[in-house]
XYZ file of C-alpha atoms in Angstrom:
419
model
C -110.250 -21.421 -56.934
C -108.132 -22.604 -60.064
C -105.739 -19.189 -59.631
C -104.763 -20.857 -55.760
C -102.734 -23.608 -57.797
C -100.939 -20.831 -60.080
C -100.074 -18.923 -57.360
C -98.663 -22.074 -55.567
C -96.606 -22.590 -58.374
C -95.128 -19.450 -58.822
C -94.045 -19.293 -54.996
C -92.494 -22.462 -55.516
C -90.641 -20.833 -58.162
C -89.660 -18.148 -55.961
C -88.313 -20.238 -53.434
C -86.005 -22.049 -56.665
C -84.803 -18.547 -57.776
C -83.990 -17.833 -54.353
C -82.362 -20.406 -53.308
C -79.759 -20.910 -56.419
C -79.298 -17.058 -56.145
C -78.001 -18.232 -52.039
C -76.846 -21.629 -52.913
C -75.593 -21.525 -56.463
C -75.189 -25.004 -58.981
C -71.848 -26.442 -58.497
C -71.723 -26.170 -61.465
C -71.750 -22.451 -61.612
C -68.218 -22.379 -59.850
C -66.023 -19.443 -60.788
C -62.894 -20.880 -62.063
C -60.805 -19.652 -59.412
C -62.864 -21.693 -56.967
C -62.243 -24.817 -59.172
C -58.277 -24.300 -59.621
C -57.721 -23.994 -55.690
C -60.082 -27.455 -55.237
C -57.879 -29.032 -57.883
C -54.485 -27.871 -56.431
C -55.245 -29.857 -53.276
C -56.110 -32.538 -55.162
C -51.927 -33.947 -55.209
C -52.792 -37.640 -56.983
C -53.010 -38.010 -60.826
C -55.735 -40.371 -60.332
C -57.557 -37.901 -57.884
C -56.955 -35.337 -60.314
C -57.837 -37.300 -63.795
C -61.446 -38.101 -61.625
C -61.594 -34.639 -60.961
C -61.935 -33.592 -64.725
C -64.999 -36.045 -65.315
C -67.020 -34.084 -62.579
C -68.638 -31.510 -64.663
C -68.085 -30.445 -67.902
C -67.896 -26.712 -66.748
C -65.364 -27.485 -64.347
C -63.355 -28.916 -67.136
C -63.793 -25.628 -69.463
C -62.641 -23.487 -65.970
C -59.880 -24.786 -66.106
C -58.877 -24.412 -69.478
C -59.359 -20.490 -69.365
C -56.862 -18.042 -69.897
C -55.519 -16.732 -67.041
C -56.098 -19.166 -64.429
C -52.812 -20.232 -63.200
C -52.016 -24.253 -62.168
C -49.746 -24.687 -59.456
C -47.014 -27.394 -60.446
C -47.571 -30.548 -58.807
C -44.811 -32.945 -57.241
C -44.912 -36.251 -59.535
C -46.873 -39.444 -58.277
C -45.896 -41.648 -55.213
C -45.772 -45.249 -56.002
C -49.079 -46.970 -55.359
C -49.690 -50.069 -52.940
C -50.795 -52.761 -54.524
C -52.620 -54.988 -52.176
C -53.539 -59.031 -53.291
C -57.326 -59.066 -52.275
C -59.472 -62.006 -52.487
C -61.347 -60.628 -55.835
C -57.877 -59.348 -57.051
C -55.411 -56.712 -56.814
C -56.316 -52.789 -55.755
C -53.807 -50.006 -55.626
C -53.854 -47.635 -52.549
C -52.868 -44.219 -52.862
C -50.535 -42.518 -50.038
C -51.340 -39.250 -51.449
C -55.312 -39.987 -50.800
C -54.201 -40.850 -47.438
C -54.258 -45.082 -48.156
C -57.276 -44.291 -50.158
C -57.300 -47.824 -52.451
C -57.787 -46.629 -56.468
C -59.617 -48.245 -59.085
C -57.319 -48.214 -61.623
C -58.046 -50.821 -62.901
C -60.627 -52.260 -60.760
C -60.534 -56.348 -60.332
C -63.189 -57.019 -62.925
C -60.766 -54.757 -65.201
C -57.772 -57.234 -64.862
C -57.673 -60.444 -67.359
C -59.510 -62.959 -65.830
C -55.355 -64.856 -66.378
C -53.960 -61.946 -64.736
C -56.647 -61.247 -61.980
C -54.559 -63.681 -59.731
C -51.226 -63.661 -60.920
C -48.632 -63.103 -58.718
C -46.899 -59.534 -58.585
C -43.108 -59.953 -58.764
C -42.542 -55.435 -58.601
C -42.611 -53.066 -61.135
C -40.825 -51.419 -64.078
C -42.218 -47.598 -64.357
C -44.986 -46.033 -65.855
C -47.467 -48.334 -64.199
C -46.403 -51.699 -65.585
C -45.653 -54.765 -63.087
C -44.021 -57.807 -63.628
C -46.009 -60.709 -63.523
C -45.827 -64.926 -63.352
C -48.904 -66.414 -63.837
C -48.900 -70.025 -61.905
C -49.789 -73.247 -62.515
C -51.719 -73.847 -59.589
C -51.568 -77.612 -59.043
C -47.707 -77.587 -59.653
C -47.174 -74.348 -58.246
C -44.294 -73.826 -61.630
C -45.325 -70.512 -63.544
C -46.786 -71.026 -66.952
C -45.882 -67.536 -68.084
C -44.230 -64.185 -67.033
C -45.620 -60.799 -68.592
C -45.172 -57.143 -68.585
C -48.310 -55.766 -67.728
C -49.840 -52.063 -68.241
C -51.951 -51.518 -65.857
C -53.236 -48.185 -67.904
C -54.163 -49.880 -71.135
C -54.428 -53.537 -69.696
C -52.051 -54.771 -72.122
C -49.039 -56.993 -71.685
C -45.894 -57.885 -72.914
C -44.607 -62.009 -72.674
C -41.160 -62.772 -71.013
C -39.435 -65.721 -71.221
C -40.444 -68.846 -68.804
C -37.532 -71.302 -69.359
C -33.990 -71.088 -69.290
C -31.428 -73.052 -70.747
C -28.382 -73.995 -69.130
C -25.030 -75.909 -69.997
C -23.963 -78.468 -67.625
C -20.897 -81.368 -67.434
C -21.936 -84.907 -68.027
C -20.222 -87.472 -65.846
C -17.365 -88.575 -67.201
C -13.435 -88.265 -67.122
C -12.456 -85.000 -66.147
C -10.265 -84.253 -69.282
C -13.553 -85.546 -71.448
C -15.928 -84.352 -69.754
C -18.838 -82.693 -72.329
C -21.428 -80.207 -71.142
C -24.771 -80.958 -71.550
C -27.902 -78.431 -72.307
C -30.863 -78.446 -69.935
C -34.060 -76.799 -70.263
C -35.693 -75.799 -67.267
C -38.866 -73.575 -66.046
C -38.087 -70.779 -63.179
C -40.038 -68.119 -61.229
C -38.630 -64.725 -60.984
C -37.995 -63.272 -57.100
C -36.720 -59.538 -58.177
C -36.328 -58.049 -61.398
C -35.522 -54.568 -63.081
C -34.931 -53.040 -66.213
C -32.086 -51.164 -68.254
C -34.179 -49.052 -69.956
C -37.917 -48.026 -70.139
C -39.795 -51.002 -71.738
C -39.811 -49.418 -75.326
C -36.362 -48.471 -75.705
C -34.048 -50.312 -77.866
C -31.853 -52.732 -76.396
C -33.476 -52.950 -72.724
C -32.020 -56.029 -70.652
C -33.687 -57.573 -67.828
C -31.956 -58.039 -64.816
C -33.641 -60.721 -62.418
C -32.755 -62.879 -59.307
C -34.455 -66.090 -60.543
C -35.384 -69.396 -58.800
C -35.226 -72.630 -60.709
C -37.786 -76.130 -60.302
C -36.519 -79.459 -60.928
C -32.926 -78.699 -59.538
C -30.792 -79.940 -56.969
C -30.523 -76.918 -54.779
C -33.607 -74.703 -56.356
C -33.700 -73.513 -52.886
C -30.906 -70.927 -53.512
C -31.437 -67.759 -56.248
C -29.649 -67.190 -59.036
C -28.762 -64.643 -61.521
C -29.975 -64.241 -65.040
C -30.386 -61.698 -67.791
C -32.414 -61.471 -70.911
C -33.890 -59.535 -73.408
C -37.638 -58.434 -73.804
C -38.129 -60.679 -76.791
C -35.674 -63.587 -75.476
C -37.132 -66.835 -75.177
C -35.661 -68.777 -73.761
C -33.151 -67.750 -70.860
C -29.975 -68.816 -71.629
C -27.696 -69.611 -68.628
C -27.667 -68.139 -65.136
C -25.185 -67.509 -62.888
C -24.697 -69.157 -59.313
C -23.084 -67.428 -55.582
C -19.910 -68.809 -55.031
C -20.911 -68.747 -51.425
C -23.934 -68.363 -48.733
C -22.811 -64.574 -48.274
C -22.882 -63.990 -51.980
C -26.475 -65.269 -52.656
C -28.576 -62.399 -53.584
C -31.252 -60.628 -52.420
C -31.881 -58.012 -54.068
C -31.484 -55.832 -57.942
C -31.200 -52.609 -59.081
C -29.879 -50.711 -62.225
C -27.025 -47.661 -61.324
C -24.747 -46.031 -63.126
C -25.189 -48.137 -66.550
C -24.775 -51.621 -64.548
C -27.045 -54.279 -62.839
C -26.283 -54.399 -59.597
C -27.045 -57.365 -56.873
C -27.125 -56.854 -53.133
C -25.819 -60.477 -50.964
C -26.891 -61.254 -47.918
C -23.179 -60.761 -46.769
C -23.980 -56.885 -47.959
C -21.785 -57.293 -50.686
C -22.492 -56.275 -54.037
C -21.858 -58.142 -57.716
C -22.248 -55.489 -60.771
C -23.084 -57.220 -63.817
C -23.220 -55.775 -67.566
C -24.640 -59.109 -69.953
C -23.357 -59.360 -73.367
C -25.373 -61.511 -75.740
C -24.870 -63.842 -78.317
C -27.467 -65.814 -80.734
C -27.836 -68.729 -79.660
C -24.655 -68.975 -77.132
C -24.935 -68.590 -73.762
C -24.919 -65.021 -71.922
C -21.804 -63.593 -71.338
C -21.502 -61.719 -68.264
C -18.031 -59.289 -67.078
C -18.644 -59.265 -63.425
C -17.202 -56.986 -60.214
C -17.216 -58.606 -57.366
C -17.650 -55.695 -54.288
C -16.436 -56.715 -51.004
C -17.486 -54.251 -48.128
C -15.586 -54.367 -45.015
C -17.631 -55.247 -41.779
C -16.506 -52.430 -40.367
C -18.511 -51.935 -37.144
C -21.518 -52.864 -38.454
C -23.579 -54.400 -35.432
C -27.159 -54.821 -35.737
C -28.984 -55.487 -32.291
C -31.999 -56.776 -33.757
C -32.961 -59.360 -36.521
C -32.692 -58.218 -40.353
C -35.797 -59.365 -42.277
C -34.646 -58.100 -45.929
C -32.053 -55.890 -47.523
C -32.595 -52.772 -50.203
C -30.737 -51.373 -52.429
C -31.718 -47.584 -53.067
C -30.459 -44.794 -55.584
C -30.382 -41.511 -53.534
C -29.176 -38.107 -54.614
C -26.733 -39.951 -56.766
C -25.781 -41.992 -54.007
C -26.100 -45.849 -53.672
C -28.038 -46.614 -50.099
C -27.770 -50.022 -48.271
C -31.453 -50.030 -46.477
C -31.886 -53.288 -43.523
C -35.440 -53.456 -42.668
C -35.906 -55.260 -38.827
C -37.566 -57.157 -36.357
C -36.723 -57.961 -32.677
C -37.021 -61.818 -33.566
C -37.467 -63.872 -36.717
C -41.283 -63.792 -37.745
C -41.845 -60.826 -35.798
C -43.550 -57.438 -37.166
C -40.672 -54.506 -39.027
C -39.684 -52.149 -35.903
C -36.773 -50.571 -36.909
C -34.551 -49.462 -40.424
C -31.169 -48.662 -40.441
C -29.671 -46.923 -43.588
C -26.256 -46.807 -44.910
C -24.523 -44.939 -47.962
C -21.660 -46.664 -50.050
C -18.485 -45.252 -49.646
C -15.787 -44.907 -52.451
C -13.190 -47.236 -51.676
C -9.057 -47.063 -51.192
C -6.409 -49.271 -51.670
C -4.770 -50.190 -48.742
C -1.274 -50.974 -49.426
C -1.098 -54.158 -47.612
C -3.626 -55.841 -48.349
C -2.998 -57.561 -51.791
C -4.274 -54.558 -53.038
C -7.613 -56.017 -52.272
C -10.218 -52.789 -52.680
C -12.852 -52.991 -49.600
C -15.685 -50.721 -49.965
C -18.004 -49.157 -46.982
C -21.002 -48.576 -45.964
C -21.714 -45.402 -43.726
C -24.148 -45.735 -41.611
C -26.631 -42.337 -42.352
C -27.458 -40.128 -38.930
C -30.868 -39.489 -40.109
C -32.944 -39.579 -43.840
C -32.114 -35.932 -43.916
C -35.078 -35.167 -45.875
C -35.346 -38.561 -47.774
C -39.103 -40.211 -48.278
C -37.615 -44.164 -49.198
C -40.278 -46.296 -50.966
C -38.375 -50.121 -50.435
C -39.478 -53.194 -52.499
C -37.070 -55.936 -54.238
C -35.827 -54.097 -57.682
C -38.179 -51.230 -57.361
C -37.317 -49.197 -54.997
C -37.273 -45.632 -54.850
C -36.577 -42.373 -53.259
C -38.447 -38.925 -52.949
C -37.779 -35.676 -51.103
C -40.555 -34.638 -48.579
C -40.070 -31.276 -49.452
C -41.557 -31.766 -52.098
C -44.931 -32.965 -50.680
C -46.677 -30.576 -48.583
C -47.436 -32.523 -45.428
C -45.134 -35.090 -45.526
C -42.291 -35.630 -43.599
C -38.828 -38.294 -44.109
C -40.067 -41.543 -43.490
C -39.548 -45.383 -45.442
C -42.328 -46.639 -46.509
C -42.714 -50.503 -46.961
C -44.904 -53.739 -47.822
C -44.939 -57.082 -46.984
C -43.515 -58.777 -49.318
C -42.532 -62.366 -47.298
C -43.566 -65.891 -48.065
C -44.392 -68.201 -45.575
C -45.332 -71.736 -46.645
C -46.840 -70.919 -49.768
C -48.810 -68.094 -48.169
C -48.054 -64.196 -48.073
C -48.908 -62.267 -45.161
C -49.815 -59.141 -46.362
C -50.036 -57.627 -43.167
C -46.772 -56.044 -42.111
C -46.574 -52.946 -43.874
C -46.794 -49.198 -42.902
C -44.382 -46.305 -43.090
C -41.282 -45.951 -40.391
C -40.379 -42.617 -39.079
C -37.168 -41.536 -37.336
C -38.593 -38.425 -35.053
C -39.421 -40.207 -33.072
C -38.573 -43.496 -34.366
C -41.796 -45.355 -34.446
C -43.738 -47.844 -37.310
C -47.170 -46.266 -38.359
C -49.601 -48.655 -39.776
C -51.131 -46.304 -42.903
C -52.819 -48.525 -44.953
C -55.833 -50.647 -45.129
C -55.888 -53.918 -43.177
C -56.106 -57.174 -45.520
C -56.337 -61.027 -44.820
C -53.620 -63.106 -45.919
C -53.206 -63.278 -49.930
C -52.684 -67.492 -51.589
C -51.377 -65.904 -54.931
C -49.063 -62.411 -54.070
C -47.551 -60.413 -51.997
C -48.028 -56.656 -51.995
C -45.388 -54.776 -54.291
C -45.067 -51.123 -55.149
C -46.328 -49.704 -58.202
C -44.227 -47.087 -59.563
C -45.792 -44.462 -61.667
């Protein structure tokens, strides 16, 4: 009777012995296996996970002899404003949301802040509000890989003329708090002599309704001056840095390139182009919710983003290319530039997002195909939406909702996160 226990055991261990030699330990692998699962794994993140799986996975790899296939670089992330803070959805996971950093991970200051777009390398600007006042206490750089940050400036000073007789009148220095709308950057953060470029709003001024202009330095504080649209078709709406110059798309479709020049303690000095471009037969049969500006190829792209009535869902994006301009001969020698509308995206994956928007080629991306990809990114009565965003494709032209539904957001709106 004791032996029947023995034997027991030693069947059991049979049936082990068998069944690894049918169904061997993951762990067991061969490296060849592991390679091909990690070449259809196309996100860093996805990738970066992979590694932490097993330990002999992580040697496979490292053998001699087993061959990586290049991988396209990273898309820029969604960030979406949840209730319990931001997360970051992945279009190469399919819209798969990323915990990189998770909520909890965030600064409790920064778990709420609102997301103004992003520089590179997975930093985002940030202003973190004053919530009874609604006027931003602070504006940051922040890495969202080490969770540090980097402070920007929160006031700006500006000269203005007293009353007084014209011939005497004196200007007088205000100081004043402002929120930033768009911004970009020169230069990576840690380069020397990186400018900011930013459409700004101010509080506590007569028309605060209308953006301005403004450019500082990463270790300015404060602001000093901005600079105003001479008219309604010259207010800006969007930034972005080409060809050595900030430039600002109006909501005429013109565009002012700016290059700052600064001086301690003196107001910014700016030497501006003003870029008139031509109606031409630009008609648009539906309503234009925002304007992008996108670098392409080389090229500078005008991108409308549509709706068939104020308030209404994006159904439609048209996209233009800037055309070099002539001098007509009677025209006060006035140079009009153009935009040309494009037939089609031509193989062109556009990521669009005030000052960080981006371009891609779907070639590139097994499985992906020209489309413009966009968030919501509108404020309406204190309140961002959050819900109209998706991709746009041309073939046929149609607006696919890809990522996860969310409620309305009281402290963001979704921006891309480049990486």
């Amino acid at each position: 009777m004791p032996r029947q226990p023995r034997r027991r055991v030693r069947l059991r261990a049979r049936a082990r012995a068998r069944a690894r030699a049918r169904y061997p330990p993951w762990a067991d692998l061969h490296g060849l296996i592991v390679c091909e699962i990690l070449r259809r794994l196309p996100c860093d993140i996805d990738r970066e996970n992979f590694f932490r799986v097993c330990r002999s996975w992580n040697d496979a790899i490292g053998l001699e002899g087993i061959p990586l296939l290049h991988t396209p670089r990273q898309l820029p992330f969604l960030m979406q404003p949840l209730a319990e803070g931001p997360i970051f959805c992945c279009i190469l996971s399919g819209g798969a949301s990323h915990p990189f950093p998770t909520p909890m991970d965030i600064p409790s200051a920064f778990r709420h802040a609102r997301y103004v777009g992003t520089c590179g390398d997975r930093m985002a600007f940030l202003s973190i509000f004053d919530q009874p006042q609604g006027i931003p206490q602070q504006h940051v750089v922040f890495d969202l890989l080490e969770l540090g940050h980097y402070k920007l400036p929160s006031i700006i000073v500006h000269d203005e003329a007293a009353p007084g007789e014209l011939e005497q009148q004196v200007q007088q220095r205000w100081i004043r708090p402002f929120s930033i709308i768009a911004a970009t950057l020169s230069t990576g953060v840690f380069k020397s002599g990186c400018v900011v470029g930013g459409i700004i709003k101010l509080f506590h001024f007569p028309d605060e309704h209308r953006p301005k202009i403004a450019f500082w330095r990463l270790n300015d504080e404060p602001v000093m001056g901005y600079f105003d649209a001479p008219e309604v078709c010259w207010e800006v709406e969007d930034v972005l840095f080409y060809n050595g110059a900030f430039h600002f798309l109006t909501q005429g479709e013109h565009i002012r390139v700016g290059a700052p020049a600064f001086h301690v303690g003196g107001m910014t000095q700016v030497q501006w182009e003003n870029r008139y471009f031509s109606p031409g037969n630009r008609a648009y049969e539906q309503y234009v919710k925002a304007r992008y500006l996108v670098e392409s190829r080389g090229d500078l792209l005008l991108v409308l983003r549509c709706s068939p009535y104020p308030g209404q869902p994006t159904s439609a994006f048209k996209v233009f290319r800037m055309v070099q301009p002539e001098v007509p001969a009677n025209n006060n020698n006035v140079v009009e530039y153009k935009w040309m509308e494009l037939p089609s995206l031509d193989g062109r994956m556009l990521f669009v997002g005030r000052g960080c928007s981006k371009s891609y080629e779907a070639a590139a991306y097994p499985g992906f195909e020209s489309a413009i990809y966009f968030c919501d990114d509108e404020v309406v009565a204190l309140q961002y939406p959050c819900t109209d965003c998706g991709k746009w494709t041309e073939a046929p032209p149609r607006v696919v909702r890809c990522f996860p539904e969310q409620h309305p957001s009281n402290y963001s709106p979704q921006v891309w996160i480049n990486p």
